[in-house]
Tab-separated table of C-alpha atoms in Angstrom:
chain	number	residue	atom	x	y	z
I	971	MET	CA	75.928	88.223	120.129
I	972	ALA	CA	73.853	89.229	117.421
I	973	THR	CA	69.913	90.271	117.537
I	974	LEU	CA	67.872	89.333	114.236
I	975	ARG	CA	64.435	87.668	114.160
I	976	THR	CA	63.860	84.564	113.030
I	977	GLN	CA	61.218	82.405	111.508
I	978	GLY	CA	60.545	78.809	112.006
I	979	PRO	CA	61.840	77.000	109.421
I	980	ARG	CA	60.412	76.201	105.993
I	981	GLY	CA	57.527	73.506	105.481
I	982	GLU	CA	57.578	73.871	109.542
I	983	GLY	CA	54.744	75.626	112.291
I	984	PRO	CA	51.513	76.642	111.989
I	985	THR	CA	52.087	78.917	109.114
I	986	GLY	CA	52.696	76.436	106.493
I	987	ARG	CA	55.778	76.870	103.340
I	988	GLY	CA	58.797	79.924	104.675
I	989	GLY	CA	57.295	78.181	108.503
I	990	GLU	CA	57.279	81.239	109.402
I	991	GLY	CA	55.693	81.182	113.624
I	992	PRO	CA	54.516	83.174	115.803
I	993	ALA	CA	55.213	86.618	115.655
I	994	GLY	CA	57.778	88.469	116.712
I	995	ARG	CA	59.708	85.713	117.623
I	996	ALA	CA	62.987	86.722	117.568
I	997	SER	CA	66.518	84.273	118.339
I	998	ALA	CA	69.904	85.501	119.004
I	999	ILE	CA	72.322	84.854	116.668
I	1000	PRO	CA	76.149	84.932	117.381
I	1001	GLU	CA	78.599	87.266	116.395
I	1002	ALA	CA	80.307	84.078	114.444
I	1003	THR	CA	76.991	82.700	112.579
I	1004	VAL	CA	76.025	87.043	111.106
I	1005	ALA	CA	79.924	87.486	109.982
I	1006	ARG	CA	79.370	84.037	107.572
I	1007	LEU	CA	75.903	84.370	106.771
I	1008	PRO	CA	77.007	86.668	103.246
I	1009	VAL	CA	80.091	83.880	102.630
I	1010	TYR	CA	76.396	80.921	102.679
I	1011	LEU	CA	75.115	83.998	100.662
I	1012	ARG	CA	77.403	83.889	97.487
I	1013	ALA	CA	78.072	80.892	97.473
I	1014	LEU	CA	73.408	79.632	96.899
I	1015	ARG	CA	74.456	83.199	94.410
I	1016	ALA	CA	77.442	81.191	93.215
I	1017	LEU	CA	74.690	78.103	92.642
I	1018	ALA	CA	71.972	80.423	91.679
I	1019	GLU	CA	73.979	81.426	89.005
I	1020	ARG	CA	74.536	77.602	87.622
I	1021	GLY	CA	71.120	76.453	87.354
I	1022	THR	CA	71.402	75.203	90.530
I	1023	ALA	CA	67.628	74.901	92.041
I	1024	THR	CA	67.807	72.641	95.590
I	1025	ALA	CA	71.686	71.923	97.368
I	1026	SER	CA	72.648	69.447	100.156
I	1027	SER	CA	74.673	71.482	103.914
I	1028	GLU	CA	78.066	69.333	102.264
I	1029	GLU	CA	77.297	70.872	99.133
I	1030	LEU	CA	77.191	74.424	99.894
I	1031	ALA	CA	79.737	73.470	102.791
I	1032	THR	CA	82.307	72.715	100.788
I	1033	ILE	CA	81.713	75.650	98.549
I	1034	ALA	CA	81.801	78.687	101.522
I	1035	GLY	CA	84.571	76.622	103.119
I	1036	VAL	CA	83.390	74.700	106.146
I	1037	ASN	CA	82.373	71.662	107.569
I	1038	SER	CA	78.279	70.944	106.863
I	1039	ALA	CA	78.529	70.582	111.054
I	1040	LYS	CA	78.459	74.169	111.120
I	1041	LEU	CA	76.594	75.340	108.451
I	1042	ARG	CA	72.906	73.210	109.493
I	1043	LYS	CA	73.859	75.282	112.919
I	1044	ASP	CA	74.523	78.181	111.435
I	1045	LEU	CA	71.075	77.481	108.804
I	1046	SER	CA	69.150	76.342	111.794
I	1047	TYR	CA	68.822	80.075	113.518
I	1048	LEU	CA	67.600	81.024	110.636
I	1049	GLY	CA	64.526	78.529	111.441
I	1050	SER	CA	66.264	76.706	107.881
I	1051	TYR	CA	66.744	72.908	108.065
I	1052	GLY	CA	66.167	71.756	104.813
I	1053	THR	CA	64.650	68.339	103.924
I	1054	ARG	CA	66.290	65.053	104.008
I	1055	GLY	CA	67.338	64.032	100.805
I	1056	VAL	CA	67.072	66.329	98.794
I	1057	GLY	CA	68.850	69.264	100.029
I	1058	TYR	CA	68.262	73.111	100.145
I	1059	ASP	CA	66.297	74.793	97.992
I	1060	VAL	CA	68.450	77.646	97.478
I	1061	GLU	CA	66.141	80.515	95.182
I	1062	TYR	CA	63.997	80.211	98.646
I	1063	LEU	CA	67.226	80.390	101.572
I	1064	ILE	CA	68.741	82.952	99.456
I	1065	TYR	CA	65.540	84.876	100.352
I	1066	GLN	CA	66.291	84.284	104.094
I	1067	ILE	CA	69.529	85.409	104.428
I	1068	SER	CA	68.753	88.520	102.512
I	1069	ARG	CA	65.419	88.846	105.323
I	1070	GLU	CA	67.508	88.534	108.085
I	1071	LEU	CA	70.661	90.898	106.622
I	1072	GLY	CA	68.663	93.520	105.653
I	1073	LEU	CA	69.509	93.076	101.912
I	1074	SER	CA	65.437	93.190	101.071
I	1075	GLN	CA	65.845	96.811	101.461
I	1076	ASP	CA	67.997	99.766	100.085
I	1077	TRP	CA	70.579	101.141	101.726
I	1078	PRO	CA	71.828	104.925	100.741
I	1079	VAL	CA	75.550	104.191	101.661
I	1080	ALA	CA	78.247	107.965	101.869
I	1081	ILE	CA	81.533	107.476	101.468
I	1082	ILE	CA	84.309	109.553	103.413
I	1083	GLY	CA	87.194	110.089	100.723
I	1084	ILE	CA	87.766	110.917	97.540
I	1085	GLY	CA	90.840	109.081	96.904
I	1086	ASN	CA	92.316	106.036	95.256
I	1087	LEU	CA	90.175	104.211	97.351
I	1088	GLY	CA	87.083	106.098	97.837
I	1089	HIS	CA	87.298	106.293	93.543
I	1090	ALA	CA	87.307	102.385	93.313
I	1091	LEU	CA	84.262	101.447	95.375
I	1092	ALA	CA	82.396	104.630	94.300
I	1093	ASN	CA	83.242	102.926	90.946
I	1094	TYR	CA	82.576	99.681	91.877
I	1095	GLY	CA	79.495	98.267	90.783
I	1096	GLY	CA	78.326	94.961	93.363
I	1097	PHE	CA	77.031	97.136	96.497
I	1098	VAL	CA	73.767	98.222	94.713
I	1099	SER	CA	73.064	94.223	93.597
I	1100	ARG	CA	73.964	93.538	97.951
I	1101	GLY	CA	71.292	96.098	98.996
I	1102	PHE	CA	73.682	98.999	98.924
I	1103	ARG	CA	73.344	102.191	97.359
I	1104	ILE	CA	76.352	105.332	97.104
I	1105	ALA	CA	73.854	108.077	97.739
I	1106	ALA	CA	76.727	110.818	98.170
I	1107	LEU	CA	80.422	111.031	98.570
I	1108	LEU	CA	82.057	113.921	100.579
I	1109	ASP	CA	85.608	115.051	100.840
I	1110	ALA	CA	87.757	117.794	102.489
I	1111	ASP	CA	89.692	118.678	100.357
I	1112	PRO	CA	87.702	121.613	98.087
I	1113	ARG	CA	89.284	121.390	94.804
I	1114	LEU	CA	87.145	117.912	94.548
I	1115	SER	CA	83.671	119.812	95.154
I	1116	GLY	CA	81.620	119.689	92.511
I	1117	ASN	CA	83.815	116.721	90.581
I	1118	ARG	CA	81.360	113.182	89.390
I	1119	VAL	CA	82.625	110.616	90.664
I	1120	ALA	CA	80.255	107.705	89.198
I	1121	GLY	CA	77.586	109.823	88.212
I	1122	LEU	CA	77.637	111.506	92.046
I	1123	VAL	CA	78.603	114.919	92.615
I	1124	ILE	CA	81.598	115.131	95.211
I	1125	ARG	CA	80.905	117.792	98.382
I	1126	HIS	CA	82.569	119.184	100.568
I	1127	ILE	CA	83.230	117.762	103.893
I	1128	ASP	CA	81.792	120.750	105.819
I	1129	GLU	CA	78.709	119.656	103.463
I	1130	LEU	CA	78.313	116.546	105.611
I	1131	ASP	CA	75.182	116.674	107.691
I	1132	GLU	CA	72.576	118.101	105.411
I	1133	VAL	CA	74.143	115.464	102.924
I	1134	ILE	CA	73.453	113.215	106.249
I	1135	ALA	CA	69.943	114.198	106.462
I	1136	ASP	CA	68.819	114.530	102.677
I	1137	ASN	CA	69.549	111.195	101.880
I	1138	GLY	CA	68.687	109.002	104.296
I	1139	ILE	CA	71.544	107.508	105.310
I	1140	SER	CA	72.867	105.657	108.166
I	1141	ILE	CA	75.475	103.579	106.975
I	1142	ALA	CA	79.239	105.751	106.454
I	1143	VAL	CA	83.229	104.489	105.319
I	1144	ILE	CA	85.797	105.751	105.849
I	1145	ALA	CA	88.795	106.492	103.428
I	1146	VAL	CA	90.517	109.191	105.030
I	1147	PRO	CA	94.212	109.908	105.563
I	1148	PRO	CA	94.605	108.040	108.445
I	1149	GLU	CA	95.056	111.367	111.144
I	1150	ALA	CA	91.486	112.254	109.974
I	1151	ALA	CA	89.408	108.665	110.458
I	1152	GLN	CA	88.292	109.974	114.560
I	1153	GLU	CA	87.848	113.775	113.827
I	1154	VAL	CA	85.845	112.355	110.224
I	1155	ALA	CA	84.072	109.401	112.650
I	1156	ASN	CA	83.022	111.578	114.632
I	1157	ARG	CA	81.443	113.768	112.247
I	1158	LEU	CA	79.300	110.735	111.161
I	1159	VAL	CA	78.525	110.167	114.769
I	1160	ALA	CA	76.647	114.029	115.381
I	1161	ALA	CA	75.860	114.001	112.236
I	1162	GLY	CA	73.212	111.111	113.149
I	1163	VAL	CA	74.938	108.157	111.282
I	1164	THR	CA	75.266	104.613	113.149
I	1165	SER	CA	77.375	102.183	111.221
I	1166	ILE	CA	80.877	102.839	109.472
I	1167	LEU	CA	83.050	101.459	107.775
I	1168	ASN	CA	86.489	101.871	108.216
I	1169	PHE	CA	89.664	101.525	105.799
I	1170	ALA	CA	91.982	103.627	107.598
I	1171	PRO	CA	95.212	101.730	109.677
I	1172	ALA	CA	94.053	103.747	111.850
I	1173	VAL	CA	92.376	103.032	115.474
I	1174	VAL	CA	88.416	104.404	115.955
I	1175	THR	CA	86.136	104.974	119.094
I	1176	VAL	CA	82.898	105.515	118.297
I	1177	PRO	CA	80.068	105.816	121.349
I	1178	ALA	CA	77.868	103.164	122.150
I	1179	GLY	CA	74.732	102.353	119.933
I	1180	VAL	CA	76.975	102.535	116.330
I	1181	ASP	CA	79.126	100.131	115.373
I	1182	LEU	CA	81.899	100.295	113.000
I	1183	ARG	CA	83.917	97.970	110.985
I	1184	LYS	CA	87.187	97.843	110.588
I	1185	VAL	CA	89.366	96.617	106.544
I	1186	ASP	CA	93.112	97.298	107.206
I	1187	LEU	CA	94.411	95.433	104.325
I	1188	SER	CA	97.729	95.875	105.708
I	1189	ILE	CA	97.091	94.257	108.615
I	1190	GLU	CA	95.528	91.100	106.118
I	1191	LEU	CA	98.667	91.318	104.540
I	1192	GLN	CA	101.456	90.570	107.300
I	1193	ILE	CA	98.755	87.570	108.927
I	1194	LEU	CA	100.019	85.984	104.758
I	1195	ALA	CA	102.925	86.080	105.422
I	1196	PHE	CA	103.515	84.920	108.672
I	1197	HIS	CA	101.871	82.378	107.075
I	1198	GLU	CA	104.025	81.946	104.288
I	1199	GLN	CA	106.057	82.563	106.389
I	1200	ARG	CA	105.663	79.251	108.470
I	1201	LYS	CA	104.969	77.633	105.322
I	1202	THR	CA	108.428	78.308	103.768
I	1203	ALA	CA	110.134	76.432	107.244
I	1204	ASN	CA	108.222	73.659	107.253
I	1205	GLN	CA	109.358	73.261	104.201
I	1206	ALA	CA	112.761	73.380	105.281
I	1207	ALA	CA	115.244	69.955	105.888
I	1208	PRO	CA	113.559	68.275	109.234
I	1209	GLY	CA	115.992	69.065	112.470
I	1210	THR	CA	117.436	72.836	110.275
I	1211	LEU	CA	115.883	76.442	111.322
I	1212	ARG	CA	116.646	78.000	108.658
I	1213	GLY	CA	117.964	81.335	108.678
I	1214	ALA	CA	118.493	84.786	106.992
I	1215	ARG	CA	120.810	84.205	104.268
I	1216	ALA	CA	124.300	85.595	104.892
I	1217	VAL	CA	126.183	87.118	101.751
I	1218	ARG	CA	129.731	86.255	100.744
I	1219	ARG	CA	132.134	89.493	100.904
I	1220	LEU	CA	133.704	90.153	97.490
I	1221	ARG	CA	137.570	90.218	98.083
I	1222	GLU	CA	139.337	92.150	96.533
I	1223	ASP	CA	142.130	91.441	93.458
I	1224	PRO	CA	145.744	92.393	95.074
I	1225	VAL	CA	146.963	92.853	91.227
I	1226	ASN	CA	143.860	95.267	90.463
I	1227	PRO	CA	143.303	97.520	92.816
I	1228	GLY	CA	140.003	98.096	92.736
I	1229	GLU	CA	138.587	94.853	91.376
I	1230	PHE	CA	136.889	92.356	92.911
I	1231	ASP	CA	136.795	88.660	92.390
I	1232	ASP	CA	133.083	87.300	93.637
I	1233	SER	CA	133.722	84.766	91.805
I	1234	ALA	CA	134.055	81.987	95.142
I	1235	SER	CA	129.919	84.003	95.239
I	1236	ALA	CA	127.902	81.988	92.974
I	1237	THR	CA	126.177	79.771	95.948
I	1238	GLY	CA	125.016	84.206	97.962
I	1239	TYR	CA	126.351	82.246	101.035
I	1240	ALA	CA	128.950	82.905	103.410
I	1241	ASP	CA	132.479	80.444	103.196
I	1242	PRO	CA	133.077	79.551	107.104
I	1243	THR	CA	136.701	79.265	106.090
I	1244	ALA	CA	136.938	82.395	105.469
I	1245	ASP	CA	138.614	85.447	107.064
I	1246	THR	CA	136.849	87.890	107.464
I	1247	GLU	CA	134.048	89.411	109.669
I	1248	PRO	CA	130.982	88.373	110.148
I	1249	ILE	CA	128.299	89.751	108.204
I	1250	PRO	CA	125.966	90.896	111.151
I	1251	ARG	CA	122.004	89.851	111.562
I	1252	TYR	CA	118.886	91.902	112.002
I	1253	SER	CA	115.501	91.353	113.606
I	1254	TYR	CA	112.522	91.081	111.275
I	1255	ASP	CA	111.349	93.596	113.131
I	1256	GLU	CA	113.311	96.443	112.426
I	1257	PHE	CA	111.959	95.981	108.674
I	1258	ASN	CA	108.760	95.838	110.050
I	1259	GLU	CA	107.725	98.786	109.903
I	1260	VAL	CA	103.174	99.541	108.620
I	1261	ARG	CA	104.063	103.235	106.351
I	1262	PRO	CA	100.431	104.661	106.223
I	1263	ALA	CA	99.413	104.136	103.096
């Protein structure tokens, strides 16, 4: 459960516009709601770019991909209830959500590991517009030290404590090989970093008081593969199960040794009347090895 400070609904309460309630009032916002707030913010910014001044809960929910009842409940935690018959003020709701997410200030971020992924993250221009500034790049490879990426000089990991302190960094991104992820996390925590985004395909543990978020692209792809497999199965004929496709074994031409007859294999399926040995089938798990990037 994350605790975020909230304010009263707009146009309500003793303070008028903005609806700020009594000073110091706080409300517990569920983690599931916190996770959806950035999605709402992205939808609102898309509306603002189109020049939309107000949006109904139904319109905003459709863009965000949730139902309108859930959206209204989520926004009620912020003290934002909209106006009946009008909807939500887009710009003001952007301000409310940005404030609750802490995006009204500049957050310096360090990236540890400047390989292909680290380069891509360092060069991504979308961070700045969302309140994040890449302030430091670090890597353990001494050959990279002194090189510039996105205008920043890569520092050696041994300078981590100094870099974190000098830039006031509390958020860091781990983009190192899996075997180095835990050590890097330990060093970040020791240096005073309290929020970590881990891209390494490894299980990383941090002490209480440190927030850890994990982005594992291989897991996300496997989840997509699961859904694709289910969709394929659902498209099969009713009452049948779609299994692994058997491959017909080619038969040698007795007249021309070394030549094979595949004239009957155009379909790619075994002939049930053929006098051939069964083709062995393998389980999905035997091929489901995930190799680290």
